[in-house]
Amino acid sequence: MRREIFAILLLSLVASAAIDQSYIQTVSRNGASSMAKTMEIAVFSNQLATEGLAKMADYCEKSSGINCSVDVEAKKIVITESFASGGYYAFSNEYGIPSITYTVAISRVPTDRFSNSLSRLLVAANATEYSGTGGSAKSIDLSDTEGNAEAAAILKSLKANITYTVIMPSGVSEAKAGSVIGKISGQTASFDLLEVMSESGGPIVVKSQELNYGYLIAIAGIVVLGALALSFAGTRPSRRKK
């Protein structure tokens, strides 16, 4: 058993945040994306300073340093980060006829980015009585089959609930992570992240398709011009022989 991997993953997923978490990644047509992570921190509220959540909510409302919001009553924190293709995921598009296919392949879950932002939020809002919260977490490498499976087993025993949702530029046509099939609804594909960690051993791959209107319009224009040309040729008066 690789205890060092346990420590990294559990710190990423639990110690710095909560048992119930969700990631929602919205991907644009140019490959850039934003990701919102929702963390329910009720089970860790005893680690916060007096009125810590209220201080965090006030900071999120008044400061632009961290894109965040806090629901004090529900004890939930939402942090949003911006990403580009090439780091945690790869994005590609294929222009064909009649459709454009967009593909995103997520190889790492950015728990490090969110942990760092949460740590900054706690410090900036003076909301914790402890130092060093969250900043040392690592990203989850979805290719680490053994380490992820072991960590997922522990998290399941703790009744953790972690979902990963991808919102694509158009209707989703395929969503899988190895043998794990995502739930598709329109432009959205959702995964149980613990199931992915337990069984996939590879990236989360989501594809979407939409009609290639640019090509279709161009083709239609060519057809119309061709028809007009033929029509014009057929209506020209023939020359009389002298």
PDB file of N, CA and C in Angstrom, residues 55-115:
ATOM      1  N   LYS A  55     -17.139  35.506   7.803  1.00  0.00           N
ATOM      2  CA  LYS A  55     -15.993  36.305   7.352  1.00  0.00           C
ATOM      3  C   LYS A  55     -15.619  35.957   5.918  1.00  0.00           C
ATOM      4  N   MET A  56     -15.671  34.665   5.585  1.00  0.00           N
ATOM      5  CA  MET A  56     -15.348  34.234   4.234  1.00  0.00           C
ATOM      6  C   MET A  56     -16.382  34.753   3.242  1.00  0.00           C
ATOM      7  N   ALA A  57     -17.665  34.715   3.633  1.00  0.00           N
ATOM      8  CA  ALA A  57     -18.730  35.219   2.763  1.00  0.00           C
ATOM      9  C   ALA A  57     -18.541  36.704   2.494  1.00  0.00           C
ATOM     10  N   ASP A  58     -18.192  37.443   3.528  1.00  0.00           N
ATOM     11  CA  ASP A  58     -17.980  38.878   3.390  1.00  0.00           C
ATOM     12  C   ASP A  58     -16.796  39.164   2.476  1.00  0.00           C
ATOM     13  N   TYR A  59     -15.727  38.378   2.616  1.00  0.00           N
ATOM     14  CA  TYR A  59     -14.548  38.566   1.776  1.00  0.00           C
ATOM     15  C   TYR A  59     -14.886  38.301   0.309  1.00  0.00           C
ATOM     16  N   CYS A  60     -15.629  37.216   0.052  1.00  0.00           N
ATOM     17  CA  CYS A  60     -15.968  36.857  -1.328  1.00  0.00           C
ATOM     18  C   CYS A  60     -16.840  37.921  -1.987  1.00  0.00           C
ATOM     19  N   GLU A  61     -17.709  38.565  -1.203  1.00  0.00           N
ATOM     20  CA  GLU A  61     -18.581  39.601  -1.746  1.00  0.00           C
ATOM     21  C   GLU A  61     -17.823  40.876  -2.068  1.00  0.00           C
ATOM     22  N   LYS A  62     -16.794  41.187  -1.284  1.00  0.00           N
ATOM     23  CA  LYS A  62     -16.141  42.489  -1.401  1.00  0.00           C
ATOM     24  C   LYS A  62     -14.810  42.461  -2.135  1.00  0.00           C
ATOM     25  N   SER A  63     -14.197  41.294  -2.273  1.00  0.00           N
ATOM     26  CA  SER A  63     -12.867  41.228  -2.879  1.00  0.00           C
ATOM     27  C   SER A  63     -12.918  40.529  -4.227  1.00  0.00           C
ATOM     28  N   SER A  64     -12.057  40.972  -5.130  1.00  0.00           N
ATOM     29  CA  SER A  64     -11.956  40.336  -6.448  1.00  0.00           C
ATOM     30  C   SER A  64     -10.733  39.422  -6.536  1.00  0.00           C
ATOM     31  N   GLY A  65     -10.038  39.241  -5.418  1.00  0.00           N
ATOM     32  CA  GLY A  65      -8.820  38.440  -5.427  1.00  0.00           C
ATOM     33  C   GLY A  65      -9.059  36.966  -5.687  1.00  0.00           C
ATOM     34  N   ILE A  66     -10.210  36.460  -5.217  1.00  0.00           N
ATOM     35  CA  ILE A  66     -10.579  35.056  -5.401  1.00  0.00           C
ATOM     36  C   ILE A  66     -12.029  35.018  -5.878  1.00  0.00           C
ATOM     37  N   ASN A  67     -12.279  34.266  -6.933  1.00  0.00           N
ATOM     38  CA  ASN A  67     -13.645  34.128  -7.447  1.00  0.00           C
ATOM     39  C   ASN A  67     -14.365  33.085  -6.594  1.00  0.00           C
ATOM     40  N   CYS A  68     -15.158  33.547  -5.632  1.00  0.00           N
ATOM     41  CA  CYS A  68     -15.752  32.622  -4.671  1.00  0.00           C
ATOM     42  C   CYS A  68     -17.095  33.137  -4.169  1.00  0.00           C
ATOM     43  N   SER A  69     -17.845  32.245  -3.541  1.00  0.00           N
ATOM     44  CA  SER A  69     -19.080  32.603  -2.862  1.00  0.00           C
ATOM     45  C   SER A  69     -19.266  31.626  -1.711  1.00  0.00           C
ATOM     46  N   VAL A  70     -19.958  32.054  -0.679  1.00  0.00           N
ATOM     47  CA  VAL A  70     -20.154  31.231   0.517  1.00  0.00           C
ATOM     48  C   VAL A  70     -21.620  31.278   0.924  1.00  0.00           C
ATOM     49  N   ASP A  71     -22.209  30.097   1.110  1.00  0.00           N
ATOM     50  CA  ASP A  71     -23.558  29.976   1.664  1.00  0.00           C
ATOM     51  C   ASP A  71     -23.381  29.604   3.138  1.00  0.00           C
ATOM     52  N   VAL A  72     -23.546  30.592   4.004  1.00  0.00           N
ATOM     53  CA  VAL A  72     -23.269  30.397   5.430  1.00  0.00           C
ATOM     54  C   VAL A  72     -24.217  29.371   6.040  1.00  0.00           C
ATOM     55  N   GLU A  73     -25.506  29.462   5.723  1.00  0.00           N
ATOM     56  CA  GLU A  73     -26.478  28.556   6.325  1.00  0.00           C
ATOM     57  C   GLU A  73     -26.245  27.111   5.893  1.00  0.00           C
ATOM     58  N   ALA A  74     -25.989  26.905   4.602  1.00  0.00           N
ATOM     59  CA  ALA A  74     -25.764  25.543   4.095  1.00  0.00           C
ATOM     60  C   ALA A  74     -24.336  25.074   4.323  1.00  0.00           C
ATOM     61  N   LYS A  75     -23.465  25.986   4.770  1.00  0.00           N
ATOM     62  CA  LYS A  75     -22.050  25.685   4.998  1.00  0.00           C
ATOM     63  C   LYS A  75     -21.404  25.135   3.732  1.00  0.00           C
ATOM     64  N   LYS A  76     -21.571  25.918   2.656  1.00  0.00           N
ATOM     65  CA  LYS A  76     -20.994  25.541   1.371  1.00  0.00           C
ATOM     66  C   LYS A  76     -20.146  26.678   0.820  1.00  0.00           C
ATOM     67  N   ILE A  77     -19.035  26.309   0.193  1.00  0.00           N
ATOM     68  CA  ILE A  77     -18.146  27.262  -0.455  1.00  0.00           C
ATOM     69  C   ILE A  77     -18.048  26.888  -1.922  1.00  0.00           C
ATOM     70  N   VAL A  78     -18.130  27.885  -2.801  1.00  0.00           N
ATOM     71  CA  VAL A  78     -17.920  27.662  -4.230  1.00  0.00           C
ATOM     72  C   VAL A  78     -16.734  28.514  -4.676  1.00  0.00           C
ATOM     73  N   ILE A  79     -15.748  27.873  -5.264  1.00  0.00           N
ATOM     74  CA  ILE A  79     -14.587  28.570  -5.808  1.00  0.00           C
ATOM     75  C   ILE A  79     -14.524  28.272  -7.300  1.00  0.00           C
ATOM     76  N   THR A  80     -14.311  29.310  -8.119  1.00  0.00           N
ATOM     77  CA  THR A  80     -14.257  29.147  -9.568  1.00  0.00           C
ATOM     78  C   THR A  80     -12.872  29.533 -10.080  1.00  0.00           C
ATOM     79  N   GLU A  81     -12.312  28.682 -10.917  1.00  0.00           N
ATOM     80  CA  GLU A  81     -10.991  28.904 -11.506  1.00  0.00           C
ATOM     81  C   GLU A  81     -11.097  28.847 -13.028  1.00  0.00           C
ATOM     82  N   SER A  82     -10.181  29.540 -13.703  1.00  0.00           N
ATOM     83  CA  SER A  82     -10.113  29.516 -15.162  1.00  0.00           C
ATOM     84  C   SER A  82      -8.959  28.633 -15.609  1.00  0.00           C
ATOM     85  N   PHE A  83      -9.154  27.916 -16.727  1.00  0.00           N
ATOM     86  CA  PHE A  83      -8.142  26.980 -17.220  1.00  0.00           C
ATOM     87  C   PHE A  83      -8.007  27.091 -18.736  1.00  0.00           C
ATOM     88  N   ALA A  84      -6.881  26.597 -19.232  1.00  0.00           N
ATOM     89  CA  ALA A  84      -6.645  26.533 -20.674  1.00  0.00           C
ATOM     90  C   ALA A  84      -6.212  25.122 -21.033  1.00  0.00           C
ATOM     91  N   SER A  85      -6.477  24.733 -22.259  1.00  0.00           N
ATOM     92  CA  SER A  85      -6.082  23.407 -22.729  1.00  0.00           C
ATOM     93  C   SER A  85      -4.573  23.244 -22.665  1.00  0.00           C
ATOM     94  N   GLY A  86      -4.135  22.045 -22.301  1.00  0.00           N
ATOM     95  CA  GLY A  86      -2.706  21.769 -22.263  1.00  0.00           C
ATOM     96  C   GLY A  86      -2.149  21.536 -20.881  1.00  0.00           C
ATOM     97  N   GLY A  87      -2.924  21.860 -19.841  1.00  0.00           N
ATOM     98  CA  GLY A  87      -2.465  21.625 -18.480  1.00  0.00           C
ATOM     99  C   GLY A  87      -3.123  20.405 -17.866  1.00  0.00           C
ATOM    100  N   TYR A  88      -4.325  20.616 -17.370  1.00  0.00           N
ATOM    101  CA  TYR A  88      -5.065  19.528 -16.730  1.00  0.00           C
ATOM    102  C   TYR A  88      -5.884  18.722 -17.734  1.00  0.00           C
ATOM    103  N   TYR A  89      -6.062  19.273 -18.907  1.00  0.00           N
ATOM    104  CA  TYR A  89      -6.855  18.581 -19.926  1.00  0.00           C
ATOM    105  C   TYR A  89      -6.370  19.004 -21.314  1.00  0.00           C
ATOM    106  N   ALA A  90      -6.755  18.216 -22.308  1.00  0.00           N
ATOM    107  CA  ALA A  90      -6.449  18.538 -23.702  1.00  0.00           C
ATOM    108  C   ALA A  90      -7.758  18.718 -24.456  1.00  0.00           C
ATOM    109  N   PHE A  91      -7.806  19.747 -25.296  1.00  0.00           N
ATOM    110  CA  PHE A  91      -9.012  20.034 -26.076  1.00  0.00           C
ATOM    111  C   PHE A  91      -8.672  20.018 -27.553  1.00  0.00           C
ATOM    112  N   SER A  92      -9.579  19.470 -28.342  1.00  0.00           N
ATOM    113  CA  SER A  92      -9.388  19.480 -29.796  1.00  0.00           C
ATOM    114  C   SER A  92     -10.738  19.613 -30.479  1.00  0.00           C
ATOM    115  N   ASN A  93     -10.717  20.114 -31.716  1.00  0.00           N
ATOM    116  CA  ASN A  93     -11.945  20.163 -32.509  1.00  0.00           C
ATOM    117  C   ASN A  93     -11.638  19.655 -33.915  1.00  0.00           C
ATOM    118  N   GLU A  94     -12.606  18.997 -34.477  1.00  0.00           N
ATOM    119  CA  GLU A  94     -12.465  18.407 -35.809  1.00  0.00           C
ATOM    120  C   GLU A  94     -13.597  18.925 -36.690  1.00  0.00           C
ATOM    121  N   TYR A  95     -13.211  19.686 -37.710  1.00  0.00           N
ATOM    122  CA  TYR A  95     -14.200  20.262 -38.608  1.00  0.00           C
ATOM    123  C   TYR A  95     -14.457  19.308 -39.763  1.00  0.00           C
ATOM    124  N   GLY A  96     -15.656  18.752 -39.810  1.00  0.00           N
ATOM    125  CA  GLY A  96     -16.022  17.838 -40.874  1.00  0.00           C
ATOM    126  C   GLY A  96     -17.338  18.224 -41.494  1.00  0.00           C
ATOM    127  N   ILE A  97     -17.831  17.380 -42.347  1.00  0.00           N
ATOM    128  CA  ILE A  97     -19.122  17.588 -42.991  1.00  0.00           C
ATOM    129  C   ILE A  97     -20.021  16.403 -42.640  1.00  0.00           C
ATOM    130  N   PRO A  98     -21.147  16.619 -41.989  1.00  0.00           N
ATOM    131  CA  PRO A  98     -21.789  17.923 -41.747  1.00  0.00           C
ATOM    132  C   PRO A  98     -21.545  18.489 -40.349  1.00  0.00           C
ATOM    133  N   SER A  99     -20.679  17.856 -39.537  1.00  0.00           N
ATOM    134  CA  SER A  99     -20.593  18.238 -38.117  1.00  0.00           C
ATOM    135  C   SER A  99     -19.198  18.671 -37.702  1.00  0.00           C
ATOM    136  N   ILE A 100     -19.167  19.442 -36.620  1.00  0.00           N
ATOM    137  CA  ILE A 100     -17.925  19.754 -35.900  1.00  0.00           C
ATOM    138  C   ILE A 100     -17.924  18.905 -34.632  1.00  0.00           C
ATOM    139  N   THR A 101     -16.808  18.234 -34.353  1.00  0.00           N
ATOM    140  CA  THR A 101     -16.693  17.414 -33.147  1.00  0.00           C
ATOM    141  C   THR A 101     -15.700  18.065 -32.195  1.00  0.00           C
ATOM    142  N   TYR A 102     -16.146  18.319 -30.962  1.00  0.00           N
ATOM    143  CA  TYR A 102     -15.280  18.863 -29.914  1.00  0.00           C
ATOM    144  C   TYR A 102     -14.947  17.729 -28.943  1.00  0.00           C
ATOM    145  N   THR A 103     -13.667  17.622 -28.577  1.00  0.00           N
ATOM    146  CA  THR A 103     -13.238  16.572 -27.655  1.00  0.00           C
ATOM    147  C   THR A 103     -12.404  17.170 -26.523  1.00  0.00           C
ATOM    148  N   VAL A 104     -12.739  16.812 -25.294  1.00  0.00           N
ATOM    149  CA  VAL A 104     -11.935  17.200 -24.140  1.00  0.00           C
ATOM    150  C   VAL A 104     -11.513  15.928 -23.416  1.00  0.00           C
ATOM    151  N   ALA A 105     -10.221  15.819 -23.139  1.00  0.00           N
ATOM    152  CA  ALA A 105      -9.666  14.666 -22.426  1.00  0.00           C
ATOM    153  C   ALA A 105      -9.027  15.171 -21.140  1.00  0.00           C
ATOM    154  N   ILE A 106      -9.645  14.856 -20.000  1.00  0.00           N
ATOM    155  CA  ILE A 106      -9.203  15.364 -18.696  1.00  0.00           C
ATOM    156  C   ILE A 106      -8.282  14.336 -18.063  1.00  0.00           C
ATOM    157  N   SER A 107      -7.029  14.704 -17.886  1.00  0.00           N
ATOM    158  CA  SER A 107      -6.038  13.777 -17.343  1.00  0.00           C
ATOM    159  C   SER A 107      -5.755  14.005 -15.862  1.00  0.00           C
ATOM    160  N   ARG A 108      -6.034  15.217 -15.376  1.00  0.00           N
ATOM    161  CA  ARG A 108      -5.787  15.519 -13.967  1.00  0.00           C
ATOM    162  C   ARG A 108      -6.927  16.376 -13.414  1.00  0.00           C
ATOM    163  N   VAL A 109      -7.287  16.117 -12.180  1.00  0.00           N
ATOM    164  CA  VAL A 109      -8.286  16.928 -11.483  1.00  0.00           C
ATOM    165  C   VAL A 109      -7.533  17.987 -10.671  1.00  0.00           C
ATOM    166  N   PRO A 110      -7.832  19.279 -10.877  1.00  0.00           N
ATOM    167  CA  PRO A 110      -7.010  20.349 -10.296  1.00  0.00           C
ATOM    168  C   PRO A 110      -7.265  20.621  -8.816  1.00  0.00           C
ATOM    169  N   THR A 111      -7.180  19.581  -7.994  1.00  0.00           N
ATOM    170  CA  THR A 111      -7.355  19.763  -6.555  1.00  0.00           C
ATOM    171  C   THR A 111      -6.293  20.694  -5.973  1.00  0.00           C
ATOM    172  N   ASP A 112      -5.127  20.756  -6.614  1.00  0.00           N
ATOM    173  CA  ASP A 112      -4.073  21.644  -6.119  1.00  0.00           C
ATOM    174  C   ASP A 112      -4.466  23.112  -6.259  1.00  0.00           C
ATOM    175  N   ARG A 113      -5.032  23.474  -7.412  1.00  0.00           N
ATOM    176  CA  ARG A 113      -5.442  24.864  -7.627  1.00  0.00           C
ATOM    177  C   ARG A 113      -6.520  25.284  -6.630  1.00  0.00           C
ATOM    178  N   PHE A 114      -7.509  24.424  -6.430  1.00  0.00           N
ATOM    179  CA  PHE A 114      -8.609  24.767  -5.532  1.00  0.00           C
ATOM    180  C   PHE A 114      -8.162  24.767  -4.074  1.00  0.00           C
ATOM    181  N   SER A 115      -7.273  23.854  -3.728  1.00  0.00           N
ATOM    182  CA  SER A 115      -6.759  23.821  -2.364  1.00  0.00           C
ATOM    183  C   SER A 115      -5.983  25.097  -2.051  1.00  0.00           C
TER     184      SER A 115
END
